[in-house]
Coordinates of C-alpha atoms in Angstrom, one line a residue:
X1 CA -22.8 40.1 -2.1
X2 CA -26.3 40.7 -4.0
X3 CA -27.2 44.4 -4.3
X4 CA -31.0 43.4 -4.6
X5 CA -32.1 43.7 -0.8
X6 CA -34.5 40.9 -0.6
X7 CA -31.9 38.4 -2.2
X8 CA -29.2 39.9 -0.2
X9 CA -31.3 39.1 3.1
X10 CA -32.2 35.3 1.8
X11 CA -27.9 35.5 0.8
X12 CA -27.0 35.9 4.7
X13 CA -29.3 34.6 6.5
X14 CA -28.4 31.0 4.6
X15 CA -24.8 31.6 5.4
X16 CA -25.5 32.9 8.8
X17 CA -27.4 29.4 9.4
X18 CA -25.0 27.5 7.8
X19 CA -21.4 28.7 8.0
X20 CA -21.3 31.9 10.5
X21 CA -21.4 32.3 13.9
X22 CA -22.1 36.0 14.1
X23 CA -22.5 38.9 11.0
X24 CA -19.0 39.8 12.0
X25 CA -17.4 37.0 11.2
X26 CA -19.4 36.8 7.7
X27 CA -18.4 40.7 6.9
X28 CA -15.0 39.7 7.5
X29 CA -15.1 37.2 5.2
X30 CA -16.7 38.8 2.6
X31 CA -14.5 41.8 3.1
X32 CA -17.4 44.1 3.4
X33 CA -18.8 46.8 5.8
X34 CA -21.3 45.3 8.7
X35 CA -23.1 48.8 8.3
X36 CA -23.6 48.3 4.9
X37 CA -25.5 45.5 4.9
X38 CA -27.4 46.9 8.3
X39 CA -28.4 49.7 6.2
X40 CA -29.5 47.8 3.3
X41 CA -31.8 44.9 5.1
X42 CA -33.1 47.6 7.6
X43 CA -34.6 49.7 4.2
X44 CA -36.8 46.6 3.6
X45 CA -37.7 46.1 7.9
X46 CA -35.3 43.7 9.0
X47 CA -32.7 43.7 11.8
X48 CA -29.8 41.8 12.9
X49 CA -31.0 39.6 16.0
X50 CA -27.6 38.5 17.8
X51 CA -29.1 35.7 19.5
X52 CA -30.4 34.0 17.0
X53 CA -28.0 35.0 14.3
X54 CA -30.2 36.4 11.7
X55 CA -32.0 38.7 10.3
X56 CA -35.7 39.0 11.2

């Protein structure tokens, strides 16, 4: 996962669109902490939005 919060968001979002069906399932894969990544992307003002699977 890229530590850099503005790559990190551009990171998920393309694998939310393209291979995930929720952040869940991407954290799981990954292996890493949903919070974590909440955390980071909500420093820079973005959210997880459940219905449309991304981060906006």
């Amino acid at each position: 996962m890229p530590n850099n919060p503005m790559v990190l968001l551009s990171f998920v979002n393309t694998q939310l669109r393209d291979t995930y069906d929720s952040l869940e399932d991407l954290c799981k894969s990954f292996d890493v902490e949903e919070e974590d990544i909440l955390t980071k992307l909500s420093s820079i003002g973005y959210e997880y939005n459940e219905a449309l699977n991304k981060f906006v």
